[in-house]
XYZ file of C-alpha atoms in Angstrom:
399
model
C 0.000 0.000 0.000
C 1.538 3.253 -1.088
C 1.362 5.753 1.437
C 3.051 9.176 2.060
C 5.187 9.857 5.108
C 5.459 13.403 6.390
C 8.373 14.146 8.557
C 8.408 17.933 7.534
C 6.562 21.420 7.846
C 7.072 21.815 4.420
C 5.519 18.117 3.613
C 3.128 19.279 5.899
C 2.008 22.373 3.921
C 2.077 20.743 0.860
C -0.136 17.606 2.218
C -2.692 20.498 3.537
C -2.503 22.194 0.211
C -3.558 19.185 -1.555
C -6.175 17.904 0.572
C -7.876 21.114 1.110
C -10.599 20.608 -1.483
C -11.232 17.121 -0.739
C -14.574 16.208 0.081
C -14.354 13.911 2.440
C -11.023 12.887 5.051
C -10.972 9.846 6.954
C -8.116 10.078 9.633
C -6.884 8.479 12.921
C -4.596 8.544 15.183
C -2.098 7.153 17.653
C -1.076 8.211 20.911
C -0.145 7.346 24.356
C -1.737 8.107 27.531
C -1.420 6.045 30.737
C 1.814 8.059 32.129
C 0.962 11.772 30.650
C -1.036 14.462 32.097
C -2.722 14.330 28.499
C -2.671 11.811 25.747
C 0.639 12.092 23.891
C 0.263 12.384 19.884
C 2.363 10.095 18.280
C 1.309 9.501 14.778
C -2.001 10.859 12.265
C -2.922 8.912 9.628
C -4.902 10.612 6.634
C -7.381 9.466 3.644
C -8.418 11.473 1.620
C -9.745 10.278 -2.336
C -6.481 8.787 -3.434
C -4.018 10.441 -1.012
C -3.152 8.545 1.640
C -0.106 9.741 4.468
C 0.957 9.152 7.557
C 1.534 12.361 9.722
C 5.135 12.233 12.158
C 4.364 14.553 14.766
C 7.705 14.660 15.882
C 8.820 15.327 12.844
C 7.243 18.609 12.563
C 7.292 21.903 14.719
C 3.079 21.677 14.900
C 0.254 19.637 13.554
C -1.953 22.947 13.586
C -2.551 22.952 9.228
C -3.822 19.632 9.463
C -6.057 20.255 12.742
C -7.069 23.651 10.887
C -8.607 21.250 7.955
C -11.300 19.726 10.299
C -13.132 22.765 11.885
C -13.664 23.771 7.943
C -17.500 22.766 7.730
C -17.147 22.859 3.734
C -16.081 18.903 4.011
C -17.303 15.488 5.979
C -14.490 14.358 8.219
C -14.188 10.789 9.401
C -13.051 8.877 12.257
C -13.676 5.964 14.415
C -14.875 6.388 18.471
C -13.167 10.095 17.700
C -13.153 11.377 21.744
C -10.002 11.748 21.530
C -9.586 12.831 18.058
C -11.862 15.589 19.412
C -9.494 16.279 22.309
C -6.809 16.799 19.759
C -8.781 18.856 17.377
C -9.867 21.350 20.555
C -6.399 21.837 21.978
C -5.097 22.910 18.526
C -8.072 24.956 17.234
C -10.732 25.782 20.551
C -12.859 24.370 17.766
C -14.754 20.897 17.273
C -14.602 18.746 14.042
C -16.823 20.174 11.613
C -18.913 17.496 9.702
C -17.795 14.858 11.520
C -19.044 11.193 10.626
C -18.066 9.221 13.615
C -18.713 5.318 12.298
C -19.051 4.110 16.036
C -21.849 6.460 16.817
C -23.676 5.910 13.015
C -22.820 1.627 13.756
C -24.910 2.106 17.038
C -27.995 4.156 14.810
C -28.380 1.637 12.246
C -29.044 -1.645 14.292
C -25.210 -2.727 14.458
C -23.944 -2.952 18.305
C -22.482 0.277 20.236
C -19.713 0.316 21.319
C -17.898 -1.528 18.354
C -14.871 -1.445 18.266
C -12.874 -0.331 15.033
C -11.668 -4.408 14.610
C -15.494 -5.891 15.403
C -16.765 -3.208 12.734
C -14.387 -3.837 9.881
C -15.433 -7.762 10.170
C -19.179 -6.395 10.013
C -19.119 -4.537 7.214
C -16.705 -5.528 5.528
C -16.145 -8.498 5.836
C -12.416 -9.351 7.068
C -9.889 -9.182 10.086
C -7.485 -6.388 11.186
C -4.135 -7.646 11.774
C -3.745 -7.629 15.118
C 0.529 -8.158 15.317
C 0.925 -4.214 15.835
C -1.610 -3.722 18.318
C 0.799 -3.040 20.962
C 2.802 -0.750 19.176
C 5.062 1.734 21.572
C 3.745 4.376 19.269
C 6.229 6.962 20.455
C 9.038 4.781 19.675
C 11.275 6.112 16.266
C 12.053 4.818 13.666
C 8.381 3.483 13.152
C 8.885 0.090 10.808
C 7.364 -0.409 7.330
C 4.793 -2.886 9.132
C 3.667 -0.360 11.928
C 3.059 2.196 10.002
C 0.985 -0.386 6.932
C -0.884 -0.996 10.135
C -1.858 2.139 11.292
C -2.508 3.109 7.341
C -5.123 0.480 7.342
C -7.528 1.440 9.313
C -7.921 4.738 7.496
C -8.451 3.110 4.306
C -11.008 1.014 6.160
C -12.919 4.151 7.387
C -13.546 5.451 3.855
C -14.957 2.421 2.504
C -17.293 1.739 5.761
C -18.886 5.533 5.292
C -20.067 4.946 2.248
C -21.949 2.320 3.607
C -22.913 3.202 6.747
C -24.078 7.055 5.178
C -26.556 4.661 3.051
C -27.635 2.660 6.069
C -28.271 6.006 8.172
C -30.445 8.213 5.177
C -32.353 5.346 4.546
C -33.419 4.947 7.882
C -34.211 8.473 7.949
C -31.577 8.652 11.229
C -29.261 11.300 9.419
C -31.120 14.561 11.543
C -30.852 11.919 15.354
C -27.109 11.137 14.301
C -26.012 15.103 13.907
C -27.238 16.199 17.264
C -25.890 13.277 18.970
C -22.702 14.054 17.316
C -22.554 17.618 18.163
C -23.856 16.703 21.969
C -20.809 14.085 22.217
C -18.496 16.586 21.393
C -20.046 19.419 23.181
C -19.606 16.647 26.350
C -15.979 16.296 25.402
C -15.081 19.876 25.007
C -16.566 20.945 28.477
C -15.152 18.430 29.896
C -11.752 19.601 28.544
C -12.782 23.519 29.546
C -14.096 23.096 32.884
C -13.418 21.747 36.488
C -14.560 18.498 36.772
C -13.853 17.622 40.666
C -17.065 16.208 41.114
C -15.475 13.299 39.091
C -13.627 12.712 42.191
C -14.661 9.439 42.778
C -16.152 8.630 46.402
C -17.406 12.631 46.915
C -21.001 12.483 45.726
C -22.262 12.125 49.236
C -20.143 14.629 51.001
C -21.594 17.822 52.833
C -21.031 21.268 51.288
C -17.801 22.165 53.209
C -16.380 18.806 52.516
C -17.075 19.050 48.616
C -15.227 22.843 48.595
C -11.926 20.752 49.898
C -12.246 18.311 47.221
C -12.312 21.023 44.681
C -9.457 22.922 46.311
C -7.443 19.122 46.231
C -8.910 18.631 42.608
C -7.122 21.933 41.542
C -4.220 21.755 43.740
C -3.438 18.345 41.962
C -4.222 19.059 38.323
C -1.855 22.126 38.680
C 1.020 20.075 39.684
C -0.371 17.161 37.347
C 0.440 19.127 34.576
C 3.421 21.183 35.728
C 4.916 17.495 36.491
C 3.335 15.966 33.024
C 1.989 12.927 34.889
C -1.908 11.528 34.838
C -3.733 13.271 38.073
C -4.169 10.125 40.083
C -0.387 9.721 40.240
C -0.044 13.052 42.182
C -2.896 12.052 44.531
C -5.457 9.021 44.769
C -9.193 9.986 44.614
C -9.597 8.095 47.663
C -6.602 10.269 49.892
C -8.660 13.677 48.646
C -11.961 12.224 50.105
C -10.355 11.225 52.768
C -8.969 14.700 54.000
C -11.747 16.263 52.981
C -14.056 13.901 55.698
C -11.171 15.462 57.977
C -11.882 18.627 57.417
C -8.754 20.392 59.088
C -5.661 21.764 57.884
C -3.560 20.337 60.421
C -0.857 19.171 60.106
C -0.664 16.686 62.431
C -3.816 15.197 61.316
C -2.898 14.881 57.511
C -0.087 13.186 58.341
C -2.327 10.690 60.148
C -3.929 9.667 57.444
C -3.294 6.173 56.117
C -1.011 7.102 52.546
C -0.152 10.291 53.462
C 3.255 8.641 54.917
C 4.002 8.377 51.501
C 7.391 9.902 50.636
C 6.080 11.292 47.549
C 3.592 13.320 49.828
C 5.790 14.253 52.552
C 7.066 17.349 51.252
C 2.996 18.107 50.093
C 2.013 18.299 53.065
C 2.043 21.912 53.661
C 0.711 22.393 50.079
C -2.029 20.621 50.992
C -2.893 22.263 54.118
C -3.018 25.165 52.762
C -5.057 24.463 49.968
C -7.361 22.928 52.610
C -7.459 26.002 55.062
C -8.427 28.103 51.687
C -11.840 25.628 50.929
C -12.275 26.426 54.722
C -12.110 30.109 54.293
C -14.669 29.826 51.470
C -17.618 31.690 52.972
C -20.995 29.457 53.074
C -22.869 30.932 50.507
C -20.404 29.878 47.858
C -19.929 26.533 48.656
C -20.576 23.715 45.631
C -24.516 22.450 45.651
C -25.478 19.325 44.725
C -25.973 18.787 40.587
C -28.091 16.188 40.900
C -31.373 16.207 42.173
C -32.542 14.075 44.915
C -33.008 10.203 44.372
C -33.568 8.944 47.970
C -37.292 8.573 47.090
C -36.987 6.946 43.600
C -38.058 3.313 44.090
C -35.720 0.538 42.908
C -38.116 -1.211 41.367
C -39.440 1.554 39.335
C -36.493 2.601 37.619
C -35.794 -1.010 37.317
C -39.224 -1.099 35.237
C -38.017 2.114 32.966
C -34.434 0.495 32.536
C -36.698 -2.378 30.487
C -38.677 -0.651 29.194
C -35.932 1.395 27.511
C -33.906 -1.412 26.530
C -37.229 -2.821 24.877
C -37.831 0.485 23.067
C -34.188 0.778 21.520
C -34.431 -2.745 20.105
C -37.767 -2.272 18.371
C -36.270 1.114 16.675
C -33.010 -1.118 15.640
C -30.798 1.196 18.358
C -28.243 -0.205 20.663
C -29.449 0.562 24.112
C -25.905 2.030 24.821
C -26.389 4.456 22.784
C -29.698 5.727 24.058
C -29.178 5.768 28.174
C -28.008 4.354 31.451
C -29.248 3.690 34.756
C -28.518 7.424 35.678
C -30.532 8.759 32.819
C -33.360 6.602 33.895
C -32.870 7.655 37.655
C -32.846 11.184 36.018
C -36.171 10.934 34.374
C -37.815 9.660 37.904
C -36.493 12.126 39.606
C -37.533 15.035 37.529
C -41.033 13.681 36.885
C -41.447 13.169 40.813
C -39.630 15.910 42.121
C -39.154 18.399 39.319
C -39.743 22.488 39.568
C -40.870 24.072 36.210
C -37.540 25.544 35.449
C -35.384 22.503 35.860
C -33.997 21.536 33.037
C -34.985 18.440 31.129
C -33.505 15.123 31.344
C -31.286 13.533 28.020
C -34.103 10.946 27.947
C -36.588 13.474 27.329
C -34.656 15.820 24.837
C -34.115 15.469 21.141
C -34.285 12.255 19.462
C -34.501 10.142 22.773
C -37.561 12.426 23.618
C -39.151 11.159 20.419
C -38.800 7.744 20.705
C -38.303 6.984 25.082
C -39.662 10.185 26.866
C -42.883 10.251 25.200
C -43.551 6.492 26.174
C -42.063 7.318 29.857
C -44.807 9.332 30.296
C -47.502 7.428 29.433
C -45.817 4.130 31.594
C -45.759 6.577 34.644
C -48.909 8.345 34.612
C -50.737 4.621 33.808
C -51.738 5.159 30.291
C -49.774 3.053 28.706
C -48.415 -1.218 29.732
C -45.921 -3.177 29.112
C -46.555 -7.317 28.414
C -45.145 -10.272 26.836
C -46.546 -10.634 23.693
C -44.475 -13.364 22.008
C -42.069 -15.440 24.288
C -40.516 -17.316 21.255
C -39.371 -14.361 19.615
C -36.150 -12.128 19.934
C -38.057 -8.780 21.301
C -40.756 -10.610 23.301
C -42.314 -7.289 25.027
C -44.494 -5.115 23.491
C -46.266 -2.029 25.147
C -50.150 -1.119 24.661
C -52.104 2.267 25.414
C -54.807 1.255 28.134
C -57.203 3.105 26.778
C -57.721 1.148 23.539
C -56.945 -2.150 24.676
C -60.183 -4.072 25.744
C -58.635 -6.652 27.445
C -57.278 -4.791 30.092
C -58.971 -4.175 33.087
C -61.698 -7.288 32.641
């Protein structure tokens, strides 16, 4: 497979130049992640018509003109599961991908399963396996060999052909309007989550009081500052669990941080005034601007109920040929119940309720919960053995 392989800004330019017009790019890309504060960019691989290259980024002084070529909206722009092609395309521009065709996310529309991964998807559609001898790849390693790099080329080539296909699949199906805006609300997701502070990720907080929660959030930003000054993933600097911990504490002293199990650590012990103080500034944080809760309330929400809905959902995504992945989780079920129970008028509404899932799961939601509408086994030989009736019209019920 003939392939380009640009090492230079000048190969760059000219790669750019030539591409520019092209209707349609299919691209991936390679990188490494487990021991950097953010994923490391080792390699871009580019289709686009009959061009076909392999982008060094160590070769040149910035991928920018390529990253440029994505927020243009004049072209469709592939990838595969792109969350982190998205991450990429952000940091460069402070733009999303323009047009982007993501053939996870269309898979997951047309009756196909969601995730699939880039391997299980290839086999689906068309019909053969990936090598898998480069999968392991130390992708920052240099030089790259003739067979890495064939590998990596691969899947690009792959991606163009699978479009086609799955662009037919999705405008027959009349899904093309539900697969934009979940497109543009994945990467919306992706690029708040990449502009704001997410310490309520922190896992173990959710049930913490308000003063507790302001100390997680001073920890949170006391560690991603030195997570990044020292280039290392977050959880290296300091566990989730040590940051809950303190903040259950609740004092800056010194003594006591030092008592906590971990903190012995000699990796913390010259923290530990760092971290007092950033604890004795979330306790200086006057009360009325302290976090709140996000979430609403879900104490009252009955188990069994929202076990019910969770069905019910599942049942309604297979009948309209969607993977249940791709419409909602427990959460968004839990979030449904607890708006419809416990909702004021200007909350907003919950995912399952919005957009496309509104359409196709809120509507019947409503109907389960205010008793117009049942669920029943209609068939228990076949694949999708539920089936759900309006009340009203059925003349069965209720004899």
């Amino acid at each position: 497979m003939d392939y380009e392989s640009i090492q230079t800004d000048q190969e760059l330019a000219d790669l750019c130049d030539r591409i520019a017009d092209a209707p349609a790019i299919a691209f991936d890309t390679e990188f490494v992640s487990e021991d950097r504060y953010r994923p490391e960019l080792c390699l871009i691989q580019v289709a686009a018509g009959d061009v076909l290259a392999v982008i060094d980024p160590y070769g040149v002084s910035s991928t920018l003109p390529f990253w440029d070529l994505l927020v243009d909206p004049q072209r469709t722009v592939i990838a595969h599961a792109a969350r982190e092609e998205t991450r990429f395309c952000y940091r460069y521009t402070n733009q999303p991908i323009a047009g982007l065709f993501d053939t996870q996310l269309a898979a997951g529309f047309v009756g196909l399963e969601y995730p699939l991964s880039l391997g299980n998807l290839v086999s689906r559609l068309l019909g053969k396996n990936l090598a898998k001898g480069e999968s392991r790849t130390n992708w920052r390693h240099r030089p790259l060999s003739s067979e890495q790099l064939s590998y990596a080329i691969q899947d690009v080539t792959d991606l163009q052909e699978m479009h086609q296909q799955l662009l037919e699949m999705v405008e027959k199906w009349g899904r093309t309007d539900w697969l934009e805006q979940e497109t543009i609300a994945r990467q919306e997701k992706v690029l708040k989550h990449e502009s704001t502070e997410n310490w309520r990720r922190v896992s173990g907080c959710s049930g913490l009081a308000a003063r507790q929660m302001e100390i997680v959030r001073h920890l949170w930003r006391w560690r991603d500052r030195r997570a990044e000054q020292l280039d290392r993933p977050a959880k290296r600097v300091m566990r989730d669990d040590l940051i809950v911990e303190l903040a259950r504490r609740g004092t800056s002293n010194l003594k006591r941080i030092r008592s906590v199990r971990g903190m012995e650590w000699r990796g913390y012990v010259d923290l530990h005034e760092e971290i007092a103080a950033a604890i004795q500034a979330a306790l200086e944080v006057p009360d009325d601007q302290l976090p709140r809760r996000t979430r609403q309330n879900r104490t009252s929400i009955s188990p069994m109920l929202s076990q019910f809905l969770a069905t019910s959902m599942a049942c309604i995504s297979r009948q309209n040929k969607l993977a249940p992945s791709i419409v909602g989780n427990a959460d968004d079920v839990k979030d449904v119940l607890a708006y419809e129970l416990n909702s004021k008028p200007t909350e907003e509404l919950p995912a399952l309720m919005q957009g496309w899932r509104g359409e196709i799961i809120g509507k019947t939601f409503r109907r389960l919960l205010s008793g117009d509408a049942a669920i029943r086994v209609a068939n228990v030989r076949k694949e999708q053995p539920l089936e759900f009736i309006d009340l009203d019209d059925d003349p069965q019920v209720g004899q």
